[in-house]
PDB file of N, CA and C in Angstrom:
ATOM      1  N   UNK A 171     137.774 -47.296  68.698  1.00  0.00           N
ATOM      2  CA  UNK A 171     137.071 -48.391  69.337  1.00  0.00           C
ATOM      3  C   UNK A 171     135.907 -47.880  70.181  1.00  0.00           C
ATOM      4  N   UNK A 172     135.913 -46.985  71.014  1.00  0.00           N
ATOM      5  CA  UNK A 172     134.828 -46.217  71.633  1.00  0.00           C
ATOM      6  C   UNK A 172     133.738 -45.808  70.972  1.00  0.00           C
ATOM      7  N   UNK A 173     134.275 -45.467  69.838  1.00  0.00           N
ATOM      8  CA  UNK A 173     133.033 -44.823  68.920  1.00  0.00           C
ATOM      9  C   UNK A 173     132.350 -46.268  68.445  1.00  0.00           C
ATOM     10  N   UNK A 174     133.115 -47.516  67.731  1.00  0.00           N
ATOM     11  CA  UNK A 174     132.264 -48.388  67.833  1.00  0.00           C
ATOM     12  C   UNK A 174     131.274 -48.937  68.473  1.00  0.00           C
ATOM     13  N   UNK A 175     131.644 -48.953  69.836  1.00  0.00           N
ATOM     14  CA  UNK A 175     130.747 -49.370  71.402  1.00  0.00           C
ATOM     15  C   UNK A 175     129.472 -47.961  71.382  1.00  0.00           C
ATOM     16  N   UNK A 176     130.106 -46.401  70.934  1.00  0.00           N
ATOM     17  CA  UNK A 176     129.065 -46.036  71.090  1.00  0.00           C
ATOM     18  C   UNK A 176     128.043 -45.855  70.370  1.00  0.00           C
ATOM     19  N   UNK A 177     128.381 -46.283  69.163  1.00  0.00           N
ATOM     20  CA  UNK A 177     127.208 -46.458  67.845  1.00  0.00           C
ATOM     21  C   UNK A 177     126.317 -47.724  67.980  1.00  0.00           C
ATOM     22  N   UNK A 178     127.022 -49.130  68.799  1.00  0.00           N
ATOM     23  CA  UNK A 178     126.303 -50.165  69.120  1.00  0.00           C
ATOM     24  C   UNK A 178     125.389 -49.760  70.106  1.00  0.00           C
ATOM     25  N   UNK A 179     125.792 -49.237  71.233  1.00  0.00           N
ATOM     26  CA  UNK A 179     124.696 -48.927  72.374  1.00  0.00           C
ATOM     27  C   UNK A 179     123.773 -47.907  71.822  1.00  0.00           C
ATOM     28  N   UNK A 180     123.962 -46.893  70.831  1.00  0.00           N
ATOM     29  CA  UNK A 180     122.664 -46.132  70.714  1.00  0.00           C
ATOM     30  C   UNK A 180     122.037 -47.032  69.136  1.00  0.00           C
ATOM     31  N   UNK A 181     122.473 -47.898  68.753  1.00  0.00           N
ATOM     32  CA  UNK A 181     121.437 -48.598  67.927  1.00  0.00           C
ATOM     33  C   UNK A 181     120.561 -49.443  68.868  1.00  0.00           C
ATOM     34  N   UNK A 182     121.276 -50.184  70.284  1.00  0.00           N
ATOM     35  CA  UNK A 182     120.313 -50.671  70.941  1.00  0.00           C
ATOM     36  C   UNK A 182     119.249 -50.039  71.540  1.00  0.00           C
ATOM     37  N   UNK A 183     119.618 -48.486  72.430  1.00  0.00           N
ATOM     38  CA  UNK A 183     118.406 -47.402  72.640  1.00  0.00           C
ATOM     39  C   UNK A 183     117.676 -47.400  71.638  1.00  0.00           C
ATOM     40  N   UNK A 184     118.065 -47.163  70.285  1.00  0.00           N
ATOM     41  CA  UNK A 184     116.599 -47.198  69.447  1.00  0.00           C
ATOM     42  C   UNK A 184     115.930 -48.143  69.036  1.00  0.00           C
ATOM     43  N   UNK A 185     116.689 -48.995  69.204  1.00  0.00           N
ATOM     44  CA  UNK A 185     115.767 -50.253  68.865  1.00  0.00           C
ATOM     45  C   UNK A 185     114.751 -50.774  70.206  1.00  0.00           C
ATOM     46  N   UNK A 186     115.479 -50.757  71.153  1.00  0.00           N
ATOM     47  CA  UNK A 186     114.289 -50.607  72.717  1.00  0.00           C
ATOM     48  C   UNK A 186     113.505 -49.619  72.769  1.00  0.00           C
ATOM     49  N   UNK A 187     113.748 -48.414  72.191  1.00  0.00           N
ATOM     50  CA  UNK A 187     112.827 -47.454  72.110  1.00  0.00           C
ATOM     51  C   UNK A 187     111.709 -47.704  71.329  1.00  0.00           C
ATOM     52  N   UNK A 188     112.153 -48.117  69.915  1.00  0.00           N
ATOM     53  CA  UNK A 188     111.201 -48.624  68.694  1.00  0.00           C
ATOM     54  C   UNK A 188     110.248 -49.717  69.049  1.00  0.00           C
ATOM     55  N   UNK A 189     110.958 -50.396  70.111  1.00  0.00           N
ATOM     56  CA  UNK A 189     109.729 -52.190  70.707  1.00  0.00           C
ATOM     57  C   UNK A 189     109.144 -51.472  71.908  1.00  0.00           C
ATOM     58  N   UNK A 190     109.160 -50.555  72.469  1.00  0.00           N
ATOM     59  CA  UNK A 190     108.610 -49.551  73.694  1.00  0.00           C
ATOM     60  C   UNK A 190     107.339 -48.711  73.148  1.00  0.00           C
ATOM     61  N   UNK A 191     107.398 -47.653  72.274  1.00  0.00           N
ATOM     62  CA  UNK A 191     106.760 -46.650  71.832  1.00  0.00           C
ATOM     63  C   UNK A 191     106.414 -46.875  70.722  1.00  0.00           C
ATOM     64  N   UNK A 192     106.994 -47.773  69.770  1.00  0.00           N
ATOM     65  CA  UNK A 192     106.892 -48.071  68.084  1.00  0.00           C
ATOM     66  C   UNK A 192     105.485 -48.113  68.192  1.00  0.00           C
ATOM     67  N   UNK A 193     105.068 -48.577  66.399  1.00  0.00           N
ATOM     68  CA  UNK A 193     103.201 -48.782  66.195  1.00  0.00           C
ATOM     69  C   UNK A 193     103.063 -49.827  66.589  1.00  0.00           C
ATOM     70  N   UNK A 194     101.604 -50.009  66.729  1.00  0.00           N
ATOM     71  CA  UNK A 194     101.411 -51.312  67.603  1.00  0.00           C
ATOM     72  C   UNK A 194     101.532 -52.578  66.548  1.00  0.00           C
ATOM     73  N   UNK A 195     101.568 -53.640  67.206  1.00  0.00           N
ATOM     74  CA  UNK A 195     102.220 -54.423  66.160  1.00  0.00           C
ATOM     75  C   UNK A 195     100.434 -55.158  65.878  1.00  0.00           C
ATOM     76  N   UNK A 196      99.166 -55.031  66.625  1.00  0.00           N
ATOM     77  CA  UNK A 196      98.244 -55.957  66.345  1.00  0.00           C
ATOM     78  C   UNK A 196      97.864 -57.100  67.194  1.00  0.00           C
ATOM     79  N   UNK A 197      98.737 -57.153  68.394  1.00  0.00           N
ATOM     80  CA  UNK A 197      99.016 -58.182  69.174  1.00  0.00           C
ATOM     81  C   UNK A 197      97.805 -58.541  69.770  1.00  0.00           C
ATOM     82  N   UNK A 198      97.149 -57.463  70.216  1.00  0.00           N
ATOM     83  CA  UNK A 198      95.989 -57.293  71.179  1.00  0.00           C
ATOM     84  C   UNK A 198      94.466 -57.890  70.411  1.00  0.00           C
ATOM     85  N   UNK A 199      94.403 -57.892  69.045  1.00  0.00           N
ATOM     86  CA  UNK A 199      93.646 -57.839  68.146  1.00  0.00           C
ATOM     87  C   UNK A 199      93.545 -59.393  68.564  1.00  0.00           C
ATOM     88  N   UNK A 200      91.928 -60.040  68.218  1.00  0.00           N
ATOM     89  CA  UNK A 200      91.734 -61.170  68.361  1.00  0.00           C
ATOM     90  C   UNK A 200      91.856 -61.690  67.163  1.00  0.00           C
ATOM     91  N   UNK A 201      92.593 -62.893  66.578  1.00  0.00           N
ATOM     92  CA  UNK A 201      93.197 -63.891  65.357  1.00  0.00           C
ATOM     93  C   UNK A 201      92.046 -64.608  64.788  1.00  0.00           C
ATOM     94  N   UNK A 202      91.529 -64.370  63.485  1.00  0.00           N
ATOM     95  CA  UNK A 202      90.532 -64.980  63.422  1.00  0.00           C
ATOM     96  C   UNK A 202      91.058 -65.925  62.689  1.00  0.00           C
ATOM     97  N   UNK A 203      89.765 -67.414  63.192  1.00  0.00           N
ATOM     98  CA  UNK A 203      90.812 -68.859  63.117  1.00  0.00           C
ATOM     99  C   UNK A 203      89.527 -69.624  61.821  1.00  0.00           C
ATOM    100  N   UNK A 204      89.939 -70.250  60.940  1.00  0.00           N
ATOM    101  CA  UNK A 204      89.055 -70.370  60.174  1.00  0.00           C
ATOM    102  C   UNK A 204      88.340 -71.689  60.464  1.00  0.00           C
ATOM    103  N   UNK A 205      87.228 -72.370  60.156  1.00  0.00           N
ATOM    104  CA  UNK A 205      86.276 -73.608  60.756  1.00  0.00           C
ATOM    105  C   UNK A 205      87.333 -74.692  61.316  1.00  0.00           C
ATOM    106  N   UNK A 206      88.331 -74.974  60.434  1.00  0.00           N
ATOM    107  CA  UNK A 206      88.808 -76.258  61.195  1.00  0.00           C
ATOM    108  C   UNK A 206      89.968 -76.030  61.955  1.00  0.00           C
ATOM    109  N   UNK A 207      90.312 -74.928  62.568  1.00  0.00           N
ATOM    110  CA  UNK A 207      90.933 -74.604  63.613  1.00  0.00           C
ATOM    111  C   UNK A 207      89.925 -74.242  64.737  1.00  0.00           C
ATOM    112  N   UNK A 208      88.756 -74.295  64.923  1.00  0.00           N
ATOM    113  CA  UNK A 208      87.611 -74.194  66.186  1.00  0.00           C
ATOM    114  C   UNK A 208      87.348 -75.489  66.636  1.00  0.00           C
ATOM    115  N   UNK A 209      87.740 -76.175  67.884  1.00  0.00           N
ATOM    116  CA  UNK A 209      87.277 -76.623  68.609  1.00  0.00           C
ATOM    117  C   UNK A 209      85.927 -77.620  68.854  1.00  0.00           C
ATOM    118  N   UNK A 210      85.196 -76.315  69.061  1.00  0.00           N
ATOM    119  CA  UNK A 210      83.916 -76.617  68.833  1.00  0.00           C
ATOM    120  C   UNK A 210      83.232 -77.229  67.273  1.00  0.00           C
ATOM    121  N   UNK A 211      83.272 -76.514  66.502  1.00  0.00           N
ATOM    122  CA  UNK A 211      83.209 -77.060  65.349  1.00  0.00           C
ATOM    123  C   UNK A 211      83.715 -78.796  64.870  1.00  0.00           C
ATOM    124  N   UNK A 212      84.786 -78.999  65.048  1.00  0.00           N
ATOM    125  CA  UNK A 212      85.424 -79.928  64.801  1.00  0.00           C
ATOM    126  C   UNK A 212      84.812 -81.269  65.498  1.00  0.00           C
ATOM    127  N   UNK A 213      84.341 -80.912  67.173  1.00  0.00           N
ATOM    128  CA  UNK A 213      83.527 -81.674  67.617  1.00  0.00           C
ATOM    129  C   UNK A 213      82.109 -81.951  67.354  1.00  0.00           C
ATOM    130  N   UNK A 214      81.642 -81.134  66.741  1.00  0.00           N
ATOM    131  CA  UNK A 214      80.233 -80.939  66.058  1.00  0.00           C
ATOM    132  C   UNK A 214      80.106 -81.903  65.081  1.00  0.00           C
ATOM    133  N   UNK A 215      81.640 -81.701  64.114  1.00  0.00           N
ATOM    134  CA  UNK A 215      81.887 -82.715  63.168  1.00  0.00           C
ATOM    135  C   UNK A 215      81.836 -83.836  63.012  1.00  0.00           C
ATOM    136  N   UNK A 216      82.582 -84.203  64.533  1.00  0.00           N
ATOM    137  CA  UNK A 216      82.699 -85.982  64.883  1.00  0.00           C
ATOM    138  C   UNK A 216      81.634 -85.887  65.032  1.00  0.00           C
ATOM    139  N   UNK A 217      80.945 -85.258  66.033  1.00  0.00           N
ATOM    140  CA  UNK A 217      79.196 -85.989  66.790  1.00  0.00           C
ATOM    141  C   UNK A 217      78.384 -86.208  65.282  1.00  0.00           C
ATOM    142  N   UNK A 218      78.776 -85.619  64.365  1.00  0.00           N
ATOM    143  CA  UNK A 218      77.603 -85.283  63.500  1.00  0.00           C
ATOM    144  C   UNK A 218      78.107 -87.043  62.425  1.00  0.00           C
ATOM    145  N   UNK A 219      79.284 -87.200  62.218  1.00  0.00           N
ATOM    146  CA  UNK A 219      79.955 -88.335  61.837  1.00  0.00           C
ATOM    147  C   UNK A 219      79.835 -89.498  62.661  1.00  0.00           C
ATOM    148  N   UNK A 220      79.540 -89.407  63.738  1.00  0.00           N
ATOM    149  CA  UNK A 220      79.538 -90.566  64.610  1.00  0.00           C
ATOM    150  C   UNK A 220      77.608 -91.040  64.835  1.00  0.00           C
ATOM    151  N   UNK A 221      77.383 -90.093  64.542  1.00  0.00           N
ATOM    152  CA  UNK A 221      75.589 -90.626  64.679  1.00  0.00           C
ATOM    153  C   UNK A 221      75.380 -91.029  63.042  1.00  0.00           C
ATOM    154  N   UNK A 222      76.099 -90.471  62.128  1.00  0.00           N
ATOM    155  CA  UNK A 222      75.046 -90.923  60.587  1.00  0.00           C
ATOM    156  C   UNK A 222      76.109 -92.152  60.443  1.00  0.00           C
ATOM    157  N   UNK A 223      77.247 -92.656  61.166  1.00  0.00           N
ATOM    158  CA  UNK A 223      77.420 -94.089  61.114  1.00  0.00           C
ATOM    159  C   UNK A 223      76.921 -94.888  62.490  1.00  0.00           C
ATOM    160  N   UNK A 224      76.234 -94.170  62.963  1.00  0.00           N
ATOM    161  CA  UNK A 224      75.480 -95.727  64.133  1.00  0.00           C
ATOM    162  C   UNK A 224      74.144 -95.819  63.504  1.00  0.00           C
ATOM    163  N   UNK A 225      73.409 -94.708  62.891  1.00  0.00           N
ATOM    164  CA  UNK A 225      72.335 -94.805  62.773  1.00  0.00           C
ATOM    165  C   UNK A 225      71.920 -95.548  61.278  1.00  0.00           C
ATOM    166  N   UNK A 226      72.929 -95.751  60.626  1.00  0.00           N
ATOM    167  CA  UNK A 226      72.537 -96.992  59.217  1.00  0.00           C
ATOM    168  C   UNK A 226      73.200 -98.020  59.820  1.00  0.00           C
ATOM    169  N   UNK A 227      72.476 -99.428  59.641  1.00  0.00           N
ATOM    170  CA  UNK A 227      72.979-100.496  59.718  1.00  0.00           C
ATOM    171  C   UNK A 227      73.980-101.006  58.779  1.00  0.00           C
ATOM    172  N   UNK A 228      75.085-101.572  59.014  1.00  0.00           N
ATOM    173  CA  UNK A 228      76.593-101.654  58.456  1.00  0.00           C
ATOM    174  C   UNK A 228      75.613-103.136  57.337  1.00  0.00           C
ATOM    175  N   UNK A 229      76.734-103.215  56.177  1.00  0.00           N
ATOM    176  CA  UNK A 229      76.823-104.061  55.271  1.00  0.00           C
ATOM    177  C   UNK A 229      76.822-105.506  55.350  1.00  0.00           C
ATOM    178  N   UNK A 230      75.922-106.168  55.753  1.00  0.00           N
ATOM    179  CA  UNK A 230      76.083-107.522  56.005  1.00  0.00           C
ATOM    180  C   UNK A 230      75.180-108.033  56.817  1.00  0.00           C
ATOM    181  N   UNK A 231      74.622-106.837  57.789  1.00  0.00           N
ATOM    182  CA  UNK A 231      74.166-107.582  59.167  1.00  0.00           C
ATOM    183  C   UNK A 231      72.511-107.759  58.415  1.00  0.00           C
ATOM    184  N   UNK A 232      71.626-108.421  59.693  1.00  0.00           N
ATOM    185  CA  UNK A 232      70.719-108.846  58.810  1.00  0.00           C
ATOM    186  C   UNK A 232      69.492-108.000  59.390  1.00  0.00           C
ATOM    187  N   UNK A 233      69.782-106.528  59.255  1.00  0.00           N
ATOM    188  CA  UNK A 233      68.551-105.308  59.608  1.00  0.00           C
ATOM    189  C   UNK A 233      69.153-104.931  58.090  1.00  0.00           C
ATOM    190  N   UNK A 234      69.957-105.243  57.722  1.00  0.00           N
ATOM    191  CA  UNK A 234      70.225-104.466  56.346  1.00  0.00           C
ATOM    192  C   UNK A 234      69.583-105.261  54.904  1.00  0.00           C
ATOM    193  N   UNK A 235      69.155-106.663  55.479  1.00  0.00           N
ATOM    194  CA  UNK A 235      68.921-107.271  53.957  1.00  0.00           C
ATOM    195  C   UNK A 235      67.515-106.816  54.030  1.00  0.00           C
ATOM    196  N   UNK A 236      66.550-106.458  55.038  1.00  0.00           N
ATOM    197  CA  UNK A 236      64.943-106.342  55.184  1.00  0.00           C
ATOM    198  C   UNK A 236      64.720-105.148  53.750  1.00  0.00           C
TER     199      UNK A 236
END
């Protein structure tokens, strides 16, 4: 039974050792996010969607029959 407990505790040393000293995992590295995960972009989108429908007059009204 001892020897069980002591094969568990030194798999945990190496495994704390391995998340301590191991290779780096990339963490630090900045995630590059593709157009429609930006923010900015996305709002660019609406503004850019929200002016080419104010700026034609809608179907019916009477700037549209001229």
């Amino acid at each position: 039974m001892i020897y069980l407990l002591a094969l568990i505790a030194f798999v945990v040393v190496i495994v704390l050792l391995w998340k301590a000293f191991g290779p780096d995992t990339g963490a630090d590295t900045k995630r590059v996010s593709g157009p429609d995960d930006d923010p900015e972009f996305l709002w660019k989108m609406d503004r850019d969607n929200f002016k080419s429908r104010t700026d034609r007059p809608e179907k019916g009204t009477p700037e549209s029959r001229e």
